[in-house]
Structure formats: C-alpha cells, structure tokens
Coordinates of C-alpha atoms in Angstrom, one line a residue:
X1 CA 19.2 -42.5 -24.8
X2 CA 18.2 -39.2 -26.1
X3 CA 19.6 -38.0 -29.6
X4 CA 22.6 -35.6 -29.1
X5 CA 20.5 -33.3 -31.3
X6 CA 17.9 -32.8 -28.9
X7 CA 20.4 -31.8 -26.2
X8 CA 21.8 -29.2 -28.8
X9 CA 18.6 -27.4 -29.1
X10 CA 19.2 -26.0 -25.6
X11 CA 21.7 -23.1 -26.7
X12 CA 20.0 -20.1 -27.5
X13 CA 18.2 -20.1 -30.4
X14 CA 17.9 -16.7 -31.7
X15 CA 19.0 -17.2 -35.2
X16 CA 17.3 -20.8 -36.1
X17 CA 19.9 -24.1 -37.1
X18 CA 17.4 -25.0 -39.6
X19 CA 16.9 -23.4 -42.8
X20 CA 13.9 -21.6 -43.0
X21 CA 11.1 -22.3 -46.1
X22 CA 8.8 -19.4 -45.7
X23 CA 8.3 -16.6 -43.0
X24 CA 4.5 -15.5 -43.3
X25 CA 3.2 -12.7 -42.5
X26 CA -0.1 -12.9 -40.2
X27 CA -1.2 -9.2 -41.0
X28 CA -0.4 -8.4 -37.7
X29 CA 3.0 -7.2 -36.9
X30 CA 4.4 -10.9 -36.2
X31 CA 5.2 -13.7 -38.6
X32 CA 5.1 -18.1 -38.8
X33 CA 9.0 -19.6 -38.9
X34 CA 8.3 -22.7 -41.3
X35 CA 10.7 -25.3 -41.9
X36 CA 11.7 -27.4 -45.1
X37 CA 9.4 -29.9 -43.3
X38 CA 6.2 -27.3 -43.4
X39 CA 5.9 -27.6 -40.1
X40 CA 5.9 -24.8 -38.0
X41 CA 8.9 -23.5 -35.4
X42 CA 8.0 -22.7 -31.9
X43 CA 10.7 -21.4 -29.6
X44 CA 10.2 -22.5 -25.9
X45 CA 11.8 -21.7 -22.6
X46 CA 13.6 -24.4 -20.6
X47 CA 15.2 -23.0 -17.4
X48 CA 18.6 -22.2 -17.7
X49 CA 21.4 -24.4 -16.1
X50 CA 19.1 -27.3 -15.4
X51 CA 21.1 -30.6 -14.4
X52 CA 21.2 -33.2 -17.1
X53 CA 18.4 -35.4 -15.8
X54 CA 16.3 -32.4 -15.9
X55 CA 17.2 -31.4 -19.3
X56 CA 16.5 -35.2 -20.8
X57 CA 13.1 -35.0 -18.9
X58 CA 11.9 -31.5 -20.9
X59 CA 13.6 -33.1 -24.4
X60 CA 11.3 -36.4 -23.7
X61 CA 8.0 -34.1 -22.9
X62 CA 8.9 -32.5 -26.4
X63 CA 9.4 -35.7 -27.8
X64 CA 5.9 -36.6 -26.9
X65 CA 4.4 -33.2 -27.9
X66 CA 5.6 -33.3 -31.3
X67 CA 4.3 -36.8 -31.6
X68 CA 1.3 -35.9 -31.5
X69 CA 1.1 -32.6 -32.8
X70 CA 3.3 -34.0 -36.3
X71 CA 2.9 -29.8 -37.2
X72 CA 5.0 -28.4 -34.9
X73 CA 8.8 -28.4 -34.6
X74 CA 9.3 -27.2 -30.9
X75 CA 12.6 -25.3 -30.4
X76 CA 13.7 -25.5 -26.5
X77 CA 15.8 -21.8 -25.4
X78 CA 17.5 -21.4 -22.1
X79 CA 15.7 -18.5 -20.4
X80 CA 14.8 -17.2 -17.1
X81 CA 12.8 -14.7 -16.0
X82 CA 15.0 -11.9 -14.2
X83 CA 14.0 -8.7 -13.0
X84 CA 17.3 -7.1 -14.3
X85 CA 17.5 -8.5 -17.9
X86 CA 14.2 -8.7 -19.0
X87 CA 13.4 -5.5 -20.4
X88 CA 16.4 -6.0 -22.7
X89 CA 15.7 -9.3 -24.0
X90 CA 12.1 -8.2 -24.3
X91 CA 13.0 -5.0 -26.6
X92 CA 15.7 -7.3 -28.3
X93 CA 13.6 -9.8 -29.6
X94 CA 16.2 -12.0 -27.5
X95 CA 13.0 -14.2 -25.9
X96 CA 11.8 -17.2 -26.5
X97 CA 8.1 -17.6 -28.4
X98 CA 6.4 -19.3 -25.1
X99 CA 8.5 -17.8 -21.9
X100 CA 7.3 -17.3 -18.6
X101 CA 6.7 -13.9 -16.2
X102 CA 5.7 -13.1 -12.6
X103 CA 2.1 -11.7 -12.0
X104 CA 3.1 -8.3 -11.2
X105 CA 4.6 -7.9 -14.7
X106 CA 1.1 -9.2 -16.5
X107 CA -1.1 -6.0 -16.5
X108 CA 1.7 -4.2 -18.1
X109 CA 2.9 -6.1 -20.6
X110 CA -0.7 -6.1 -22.3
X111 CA -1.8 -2.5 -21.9
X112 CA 2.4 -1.8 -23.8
X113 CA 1.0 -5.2 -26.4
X114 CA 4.6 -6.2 -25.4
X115 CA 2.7 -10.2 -25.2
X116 CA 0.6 -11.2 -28.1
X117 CA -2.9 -11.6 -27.7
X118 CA -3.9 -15.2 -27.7
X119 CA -7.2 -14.6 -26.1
X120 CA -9.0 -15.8 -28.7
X121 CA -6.8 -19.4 -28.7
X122 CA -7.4 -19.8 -25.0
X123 CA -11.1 -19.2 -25.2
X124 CA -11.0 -22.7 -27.2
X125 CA -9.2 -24.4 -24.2
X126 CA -11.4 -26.9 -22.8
X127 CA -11.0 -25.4 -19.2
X128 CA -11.2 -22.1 -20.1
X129 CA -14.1 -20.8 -18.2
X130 CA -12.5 -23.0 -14.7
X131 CA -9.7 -20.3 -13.9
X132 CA -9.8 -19.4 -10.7
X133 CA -11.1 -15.8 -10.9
X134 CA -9.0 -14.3 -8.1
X135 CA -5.7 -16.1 -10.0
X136 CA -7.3 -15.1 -14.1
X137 CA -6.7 -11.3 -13.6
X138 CA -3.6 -11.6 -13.8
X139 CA -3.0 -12.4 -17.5
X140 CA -6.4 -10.0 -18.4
X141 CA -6.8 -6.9 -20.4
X142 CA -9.0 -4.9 -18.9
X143 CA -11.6 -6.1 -21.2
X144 CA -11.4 -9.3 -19.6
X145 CA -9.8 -11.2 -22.3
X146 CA -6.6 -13.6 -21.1
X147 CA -3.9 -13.0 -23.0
X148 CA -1.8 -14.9 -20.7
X149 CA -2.4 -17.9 -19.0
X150 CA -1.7 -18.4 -14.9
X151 CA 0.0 -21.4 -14.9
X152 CA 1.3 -21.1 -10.9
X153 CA 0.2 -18.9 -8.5
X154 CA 0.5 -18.5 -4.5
X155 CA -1.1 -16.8 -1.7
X156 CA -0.1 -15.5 2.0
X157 CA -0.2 -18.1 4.9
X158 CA -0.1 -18.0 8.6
X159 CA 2.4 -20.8 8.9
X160 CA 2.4 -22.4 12.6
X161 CA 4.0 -25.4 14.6
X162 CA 1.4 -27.9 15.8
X163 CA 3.9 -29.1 18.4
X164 CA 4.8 -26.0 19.7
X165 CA 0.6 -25.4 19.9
X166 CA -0.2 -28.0 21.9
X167 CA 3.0 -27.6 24.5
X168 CA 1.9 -24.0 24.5
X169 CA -2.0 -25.1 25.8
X170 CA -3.5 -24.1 21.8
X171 CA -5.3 -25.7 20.4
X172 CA -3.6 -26.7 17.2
X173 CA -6.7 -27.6 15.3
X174 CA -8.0 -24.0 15.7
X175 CA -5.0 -21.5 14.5
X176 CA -5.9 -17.8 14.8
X177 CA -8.1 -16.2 12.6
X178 CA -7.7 -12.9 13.4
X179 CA -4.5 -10.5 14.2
X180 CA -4.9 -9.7 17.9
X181 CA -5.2 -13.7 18.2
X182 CA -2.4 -14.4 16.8
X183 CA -0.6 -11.8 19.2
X184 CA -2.4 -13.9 22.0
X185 CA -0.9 -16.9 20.7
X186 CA 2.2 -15.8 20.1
X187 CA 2.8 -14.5 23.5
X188 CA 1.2 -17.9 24.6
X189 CA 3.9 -19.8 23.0
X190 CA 6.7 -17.4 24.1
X191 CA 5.6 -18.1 27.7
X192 CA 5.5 -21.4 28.4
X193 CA 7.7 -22.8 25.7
X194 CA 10.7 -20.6 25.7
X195 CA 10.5 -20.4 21.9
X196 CA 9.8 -17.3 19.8
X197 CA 6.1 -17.3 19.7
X198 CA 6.1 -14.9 16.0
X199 CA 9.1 -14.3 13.7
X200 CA 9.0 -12.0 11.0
X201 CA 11.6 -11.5 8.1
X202 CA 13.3 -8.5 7.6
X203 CA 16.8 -8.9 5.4
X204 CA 17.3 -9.0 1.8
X205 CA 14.3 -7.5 0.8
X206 CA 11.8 -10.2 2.7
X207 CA 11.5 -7.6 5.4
X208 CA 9.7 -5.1 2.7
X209 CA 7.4 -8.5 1.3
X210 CA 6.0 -9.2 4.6
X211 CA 5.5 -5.8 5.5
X212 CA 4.0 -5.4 2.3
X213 CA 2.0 -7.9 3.4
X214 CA 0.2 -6.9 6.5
X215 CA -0.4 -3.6 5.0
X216 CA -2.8 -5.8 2.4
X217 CA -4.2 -7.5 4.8
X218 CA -4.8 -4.2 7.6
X219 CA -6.5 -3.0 4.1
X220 CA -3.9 -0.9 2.9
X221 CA -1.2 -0.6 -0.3
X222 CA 2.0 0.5 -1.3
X223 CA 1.4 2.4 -4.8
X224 CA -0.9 3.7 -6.7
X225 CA -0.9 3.5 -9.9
X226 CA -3.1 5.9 -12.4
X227 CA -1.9 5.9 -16.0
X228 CA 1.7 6.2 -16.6
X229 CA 2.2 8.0 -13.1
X230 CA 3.0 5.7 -10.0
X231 CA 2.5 7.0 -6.4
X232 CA 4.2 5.3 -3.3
X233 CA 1.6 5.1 -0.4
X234 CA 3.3 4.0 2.4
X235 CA 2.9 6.9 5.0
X236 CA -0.6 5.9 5.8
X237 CA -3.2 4.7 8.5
X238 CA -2.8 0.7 7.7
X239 CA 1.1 0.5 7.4
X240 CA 1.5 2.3 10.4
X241 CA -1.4 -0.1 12.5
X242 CA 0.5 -3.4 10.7
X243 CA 4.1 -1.6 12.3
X244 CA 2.5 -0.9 15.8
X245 CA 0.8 -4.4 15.7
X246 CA 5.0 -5.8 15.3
X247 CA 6.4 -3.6 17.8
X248 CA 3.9 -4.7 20.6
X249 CA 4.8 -8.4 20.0
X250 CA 8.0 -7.3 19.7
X251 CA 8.5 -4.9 23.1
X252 CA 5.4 -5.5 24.6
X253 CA 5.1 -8.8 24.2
X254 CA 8.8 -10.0 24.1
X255 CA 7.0 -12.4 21.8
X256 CA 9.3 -12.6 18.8
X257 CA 12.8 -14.0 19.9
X258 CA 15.9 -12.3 19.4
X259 CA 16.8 -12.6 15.2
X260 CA 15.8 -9.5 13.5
X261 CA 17.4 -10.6 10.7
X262 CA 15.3 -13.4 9.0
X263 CA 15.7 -13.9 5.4
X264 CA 13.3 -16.6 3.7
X265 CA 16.4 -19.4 4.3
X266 CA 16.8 -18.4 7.6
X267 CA 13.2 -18.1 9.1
X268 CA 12.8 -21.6 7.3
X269 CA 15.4 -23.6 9.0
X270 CA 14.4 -22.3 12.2
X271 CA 10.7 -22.6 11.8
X272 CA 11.5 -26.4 10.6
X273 CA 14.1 -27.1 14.0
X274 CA 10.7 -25.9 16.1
X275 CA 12.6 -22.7 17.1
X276 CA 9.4 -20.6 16.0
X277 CA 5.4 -20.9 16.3
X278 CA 4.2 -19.0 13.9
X279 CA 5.5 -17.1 10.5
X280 CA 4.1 -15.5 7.6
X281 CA 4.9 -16.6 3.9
X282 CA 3.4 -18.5 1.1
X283 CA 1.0 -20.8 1.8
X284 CA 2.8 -23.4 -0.2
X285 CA 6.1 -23.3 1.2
X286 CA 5.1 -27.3 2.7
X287 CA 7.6 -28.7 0.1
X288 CA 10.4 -26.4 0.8
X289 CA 10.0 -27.1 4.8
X290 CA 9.6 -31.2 4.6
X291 CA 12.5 -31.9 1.8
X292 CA 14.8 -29.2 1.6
X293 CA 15.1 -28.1 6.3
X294 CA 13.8 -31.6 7.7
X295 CA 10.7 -30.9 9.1
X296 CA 8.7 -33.6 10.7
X297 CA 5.4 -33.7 9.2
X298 CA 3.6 -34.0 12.2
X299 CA 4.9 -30.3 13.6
X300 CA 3.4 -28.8 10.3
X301 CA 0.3 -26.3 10.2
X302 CA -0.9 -23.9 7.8
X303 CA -3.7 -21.4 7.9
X304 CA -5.0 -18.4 5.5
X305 CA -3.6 -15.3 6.8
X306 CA -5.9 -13.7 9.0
X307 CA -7.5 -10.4 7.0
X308 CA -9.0 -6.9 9.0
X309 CA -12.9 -6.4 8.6
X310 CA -11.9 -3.7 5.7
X311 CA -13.3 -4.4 2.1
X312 CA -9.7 -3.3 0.8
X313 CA -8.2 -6.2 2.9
X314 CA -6.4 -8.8 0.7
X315 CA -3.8 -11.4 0.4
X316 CA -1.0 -10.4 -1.4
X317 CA 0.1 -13.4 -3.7
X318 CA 1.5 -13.9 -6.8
X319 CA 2.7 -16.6 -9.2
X320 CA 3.8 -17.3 -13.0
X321 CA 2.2 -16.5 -16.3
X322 CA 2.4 -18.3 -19.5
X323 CA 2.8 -15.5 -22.6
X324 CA 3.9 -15.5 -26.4
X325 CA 6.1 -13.3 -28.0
X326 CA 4.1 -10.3 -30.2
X327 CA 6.8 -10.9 -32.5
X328 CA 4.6 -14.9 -33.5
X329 CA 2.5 -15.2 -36.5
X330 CA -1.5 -16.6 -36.3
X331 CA 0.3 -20.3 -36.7
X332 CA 3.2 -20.0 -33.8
X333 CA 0.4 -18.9 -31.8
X334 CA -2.1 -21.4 -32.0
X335 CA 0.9 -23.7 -32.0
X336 CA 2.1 -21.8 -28.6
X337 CA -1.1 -22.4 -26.7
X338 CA -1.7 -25.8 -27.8
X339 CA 2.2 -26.3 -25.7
X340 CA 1.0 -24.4 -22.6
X341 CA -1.7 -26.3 -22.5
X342 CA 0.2 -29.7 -23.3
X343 CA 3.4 -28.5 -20.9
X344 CA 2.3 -26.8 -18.1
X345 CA -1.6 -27.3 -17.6
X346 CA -2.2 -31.1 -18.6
X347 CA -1.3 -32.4 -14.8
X348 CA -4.0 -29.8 -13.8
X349 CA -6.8 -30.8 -16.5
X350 CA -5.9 -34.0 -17.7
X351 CA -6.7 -37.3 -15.4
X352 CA -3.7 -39.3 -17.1
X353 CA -1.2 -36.0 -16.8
X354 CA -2.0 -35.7 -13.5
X355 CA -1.8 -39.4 -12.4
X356 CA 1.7 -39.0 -14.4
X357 CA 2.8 -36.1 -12.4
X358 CA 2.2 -37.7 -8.6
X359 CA 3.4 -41.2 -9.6
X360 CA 6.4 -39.2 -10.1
X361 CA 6.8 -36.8 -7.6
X362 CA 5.8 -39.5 -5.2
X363 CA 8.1 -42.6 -6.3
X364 CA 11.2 -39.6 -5.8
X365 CA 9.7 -38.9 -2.3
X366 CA 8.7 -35.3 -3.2
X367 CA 5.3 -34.2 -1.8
X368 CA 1.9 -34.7 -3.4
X369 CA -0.9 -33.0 -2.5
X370 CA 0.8 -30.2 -0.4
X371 CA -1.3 -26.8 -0.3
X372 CA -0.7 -24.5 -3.5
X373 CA -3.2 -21.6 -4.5
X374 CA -4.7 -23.3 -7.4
X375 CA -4.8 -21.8 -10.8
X376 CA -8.4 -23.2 -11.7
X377 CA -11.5 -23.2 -9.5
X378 CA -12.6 -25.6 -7.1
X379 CA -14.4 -28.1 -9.0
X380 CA -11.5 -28.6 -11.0
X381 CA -9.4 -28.9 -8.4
X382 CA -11.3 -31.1 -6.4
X383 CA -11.5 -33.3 -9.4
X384 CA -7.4 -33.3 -9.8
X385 CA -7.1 -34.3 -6.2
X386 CA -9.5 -37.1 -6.6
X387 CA -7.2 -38.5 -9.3
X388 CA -4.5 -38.0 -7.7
X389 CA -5.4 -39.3 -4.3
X390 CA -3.6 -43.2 -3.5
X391 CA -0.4 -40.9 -4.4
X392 CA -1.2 -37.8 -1.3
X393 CA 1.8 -38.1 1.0
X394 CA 1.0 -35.2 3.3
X395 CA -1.1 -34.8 6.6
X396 CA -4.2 -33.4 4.1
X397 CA -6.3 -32.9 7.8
X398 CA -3.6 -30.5 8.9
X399 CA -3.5 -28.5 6.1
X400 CA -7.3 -27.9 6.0
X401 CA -7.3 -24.7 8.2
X402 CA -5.8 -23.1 4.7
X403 CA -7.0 -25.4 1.7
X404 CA -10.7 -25.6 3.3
X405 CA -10.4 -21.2 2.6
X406 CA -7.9 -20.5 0.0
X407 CA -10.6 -19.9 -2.6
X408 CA -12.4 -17.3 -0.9
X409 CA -9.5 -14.8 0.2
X410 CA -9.4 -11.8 -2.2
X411 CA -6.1 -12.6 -4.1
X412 CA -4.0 -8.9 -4.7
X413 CA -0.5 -9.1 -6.5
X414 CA 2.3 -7.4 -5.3
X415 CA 3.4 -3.6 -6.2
X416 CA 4.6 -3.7 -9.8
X417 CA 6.9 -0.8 -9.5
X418 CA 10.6 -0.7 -8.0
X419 CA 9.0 -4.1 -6.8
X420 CA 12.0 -4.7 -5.3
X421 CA 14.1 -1.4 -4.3
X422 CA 11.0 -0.8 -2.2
X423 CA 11.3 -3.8 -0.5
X424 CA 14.3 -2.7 0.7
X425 CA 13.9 0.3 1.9
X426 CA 11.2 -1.2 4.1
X427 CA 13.7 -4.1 5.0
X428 CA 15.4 -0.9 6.9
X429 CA 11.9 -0.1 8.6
X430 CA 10.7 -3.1 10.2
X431 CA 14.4 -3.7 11.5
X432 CA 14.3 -0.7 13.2
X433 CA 11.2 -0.6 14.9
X434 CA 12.1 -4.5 15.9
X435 CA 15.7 -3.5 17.2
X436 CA 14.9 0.4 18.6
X437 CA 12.2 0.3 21.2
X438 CA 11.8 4.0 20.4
X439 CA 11.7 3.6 16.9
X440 CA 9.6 6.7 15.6
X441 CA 6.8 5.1 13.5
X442 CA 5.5 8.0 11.7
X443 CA 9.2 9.3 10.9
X444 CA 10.3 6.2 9.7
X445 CA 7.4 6.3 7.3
X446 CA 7.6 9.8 6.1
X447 CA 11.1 8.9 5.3
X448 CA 10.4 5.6 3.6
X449 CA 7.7 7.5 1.2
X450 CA 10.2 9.9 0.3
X451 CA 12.9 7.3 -0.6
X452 CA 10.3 5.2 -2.8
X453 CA 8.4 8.3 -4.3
X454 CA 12.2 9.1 -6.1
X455 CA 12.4 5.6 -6.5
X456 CA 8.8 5.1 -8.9
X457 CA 9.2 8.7 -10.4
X458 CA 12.9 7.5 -11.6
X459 CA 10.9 4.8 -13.4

C-alpha cells in the first residue's frame, strides 16, 4: 500500500506543504526550494485525472527515484499541456518545475527564455550525442544547444489494409511509394473490392492536419515565419497540386467512399472494420487500431508517406518535449534533468528500464514493438529492440515498409501559429472540394489565406 501522503502530493502544489529552509539564489533569475531535510524540491507533472492505478504507478516510480537520488524531494503536480491555458500558467508561474510541451511550441519558448536552459546538464547525459537529429531540433536554440529534451515524437504514415491489398490484386508487401501510385491503388481497391480505396479526414480540425500534410510532402508550407511577423502561405503552387491530387480520387476516381466527414475516431474505426485501404496519419497509430477499434493484426500495414522529388518535401510530425521552469535554481535543474532522464528516457537507454517497460506492457496485452518515430538514432534504437525482443507482440515483417525508412524522411513540425484555427479553416476547404465537384480551387485558397492572414496577424 502506498502512504496516503504520497497520494496527497497530487493537488497542485504551487505554494509547497513543507516548510522551506533556504531559497538560493543561482545568479540567474531562478532559485533552489530546500527543505528542513537539505534536500532539494522538484515540482513534476503527473497528468491530470489519471485513474488510481495510474496515480500509485507514478508515486512508486518516485519512490524509486528518490531512493536513489537521497537529494531530491520530488513534488508530483497535476498538469496538462493545453493549447488554451498554457500561456497563463506559463506567465503565472502556475507550472510545474519539469512539465511537458508539443514540438511546435519548442523554438519559441527558447528564443522568449520562457524554458530554462539546461543544455549544459544534458550535454552530461550519457546518450546525449544519440538524438535523432531530425527529432533534436526541436528542443534547440539556434546555436544548437538542447534546452529541451524530445522525449516522444511521431511522423506521417501511409496507413493501408493488407487484406483489402491482396483481394484488390496488390501486392501488400509493396505499398506505394509515390502519390500517383497510391491514386492507382486506391482506384484499384475501389474497383474490385467495393470498399473506399483512400479516406481522408476533414472534421474537427483533422481536415486542416492532413491537408497540412500533403502540402509538406508536395514541398510546400503553411506560414512563414521571419522574426515576430507570421505570414500564412496557403494560396500557393503545392497546396493547390495536394487539393487537385484529392479531387481526382475523389470525382475522377470515385476512389474515396462516400464520408467526407472523418475525424481521427471516425476514420479509425472504419479503417480497423476493413471499410478503407489506405489513410494518412501517424505512423504510430498501431496501438490505437489493435486495442482500442479491434483490428486484426494480420489486416495491418504501414508505410512512410510517400514524399514529391522536391528538396522542401517533408513529413510533417511532431511529438512531446521535456523542459524546466526558468523560474529553477542551478540545483532544481541538475535535479530536473537527472528525473527526465530517470522518468521518461530510462526504457529508451537503459537495458533493465526497458526490459521493465515491455514485461509490462506485454503481461497487460498492450503492444510492444509497434512502429513509433524514435527519439534517438538508430543504433540506439536497434539496441533497445534487441532487449526488448522475447516481449514483441506485433507482426514486426509488416511494419518494415515504415520502420526499415523512418530515419531517413526529413522530419518538419507543424505550423506554430493559430496551429489550430487554421486547421479549421482548411477543415472547410478539403470538405468542399470533396462534396462540390465544382469546387473552385484557387478561390477557395485565396479565401482561406485571407481568413488565416487575420488569424496570425491577431497573434
């Protein structure tokens, strides 16, 4: 049984229980909490309204932290990340030491020195030349230092049913590599199955992410960014190939079924119940498919998502930093970074962590081994599997057409400004030109730039 005291810790912390010896000063605009006990205080975020099980799980991992790290007095606070309240808690002083971020907020949060800068503390991480480079520039200044640490990241896949291959005459070991193949295969599929050969999402704001996303991949983006001053650039040459390229499946084609309004829920269940052959979203969506909408193993198949010969091609992606508060003295932060690496990077680095880890997931039927962009390179990675491998419950052969190139896809994040609200208005435009055979490309467009220009020069 856990003490009742450690279950307590979960309310916010922002004024400590424990009385306080010293508050130092590190010379640098943050200070070191220090109990009666000398030991130093380190606030970190547990996700907010975690069921019990969960909650005893984190208390036990800092259980085992502070035992052997007898300086430290870790301090779990609910918090998670949201687009809406973040700014506020930031510029409150509301957040824990050690929280968590998206990628796109990264770059921006050092240039503003809203994150401390615990470059030098990484530096002396064993593994800390093995970051994926593509992943690493998210949490870099534009020196190149990381002062945050990718913990989680993902990248685009072509997602496609192995089943609905073969009975289509595809060749399910060979998914397409390129666009106007997977409008052949598609239209393949639609044929002689009866099932939609391509779905796309287009509802609350997944329309705008995918759309988003062929214009990365056709070599295009949505903003532009030079200082302070963001420009929306979706009225332009890519965007418009990535909407003609949907509209020919779509009315050309008759390639892409008849729901035009796919959310991520939505296009999952069907894709699962063999309703669809191919989809795009993140290439480690596996887990999501197999435990949470049924899917049989067998029917799955993932590939990267197919890129133009551009050199501005990319797959958008993302994932979830690991930062400390500015606010942290030179203690907290070595303290900070000695938990990120203990908490969230130990089953990546560590061969007992990571034999921990799949034990785990695998004795509660969860999936080990599915295909995630991985945060370090490929020798490490290839090392973690190896530990890891008499716990792999997934069809590893299928998912090669992804894992065997998701180190050499150019990784680009998404748009860091009016992330969202953009999405939307695109939401409007790839529902239209999939419901309006008529649809007016360039119009829709023009309109679209307009609405997000207001939106980015609103800030």
């Amino acid at each position: 049984m856990k003490s009742p005291h450690r279950t307590a810790r979960l309310a916010l912390v922002l004024c400590l229980s424990l009385t306080l010896a010293a508050c130092g000063s590190d010379g640098a605009g943050g200070s070191d909490a220090v109990g009666e006990d000398g030991r130093v205080v380190v606030t970190v975020a547990i996700d907010a309204g975690l069921e019990q099980g969960a909650v005893d799980a984190f208390n036990e991992r800092v259980e085992q932290f502070e035992a052997s790290h007898s300086d430290v007095d870790i301090q779990p606070q609910e918090y998670t990340w949201s687009a809406a309240t973040f700014t506020s808690q930031l510029a409150g002083g509301t957040i824990p030491d050690v929280f968590t971020v998206p990628f796109t907020d990264g770059r921006g949060l050092i240039e503003r020195e809203q994150i401390a800068d615990i470059a030098d503390q990484v530096d002396r991480l064993p593994y800390a030349d093995s970051f994926n480079p593509t992943v690493a520039t998210a949490g870099q200044a534009p020196d190149g230092r990381q002062w945050a640490v990718p913990i989680a990241a993902y990248g685009q896949g072509l997602h496609y049913n192995r089943t609905l291959f073969t009975q289509a005459g595809l060749d399910p070991d060979r998914p397409p590599t390129t666009w106007p193949q997977v409008r052949a295969a598609a239209r393949q599929i639609a044929e002689r199955t009866g099932q939609t050969g391509y779905a796309q999402m287009t509802s609350d704001n997944t329309g705008g992410w995918i759309l988003t996303t062929l214009d990365y991949a056709f070599g295009g983006r949505t903003e532009s960014i030079r200082g302070e001053k963001a420009t929306a650039t979706l009225d332009t040459p890519e965007m418009t190939e990535a909407l003609e390229l949907v509209a020919a499946m779509r009315w050309e084609d008759e390639s892409m079924g008849a729901n035009f309004l796919y959310d991520w829920a939505t296009i999952n269940q069907d894709f699962a119940a063999g309703r669809i052959g191919m989809y795009v979203s993140g290439g480690g969506n596996y887990g999501n498919l197999v435990t949470q909408n049924a899917m049989r193993p067998a029917d799955y198949g993932v590939a990267v998502l197919p890129l133009v010969d551009d050199p501005e091609a990319g797959v958008l992606g993302g994932g979830t930093l690991a930062v400390v508060s500015p606010k942290t003295g030179e203690r907290t932060r070595e303290a900070a970074v000695r938990w990120i690496d203990f908490y969230y990077m130990a089953k990546l680095t560590d061969k007992d962590a990571a034999v921990l880890d799949a034990r785990t997931l695998a004795e509660t039927g969860q999936p080990v081994g599915a295909p995630q962009l991985p945060v370090l390179d490929r020798a490490t990675f290839d090392a973690a599997r190896g530990w890891v491998k008499e716990y792999v419950n997934v069809p590893v052969d299928q998912l090669r057409p992804y894992t065997d190139a998701m180190f050499d896809q150019p990784l680009v994040t998404e748009p860091t400004r009016s992330t969202q609200e953009v999405y939307g208005i695109l939401d409007t435009v790839v529902q239209t030109v999939l419901t309006d055979r008529d649809a007016d490309i360039p119009a829709l467009l023009a309109d679209a730039q307009s609405q997000a220009q207001a939106l980015l020069d609103r800030g």
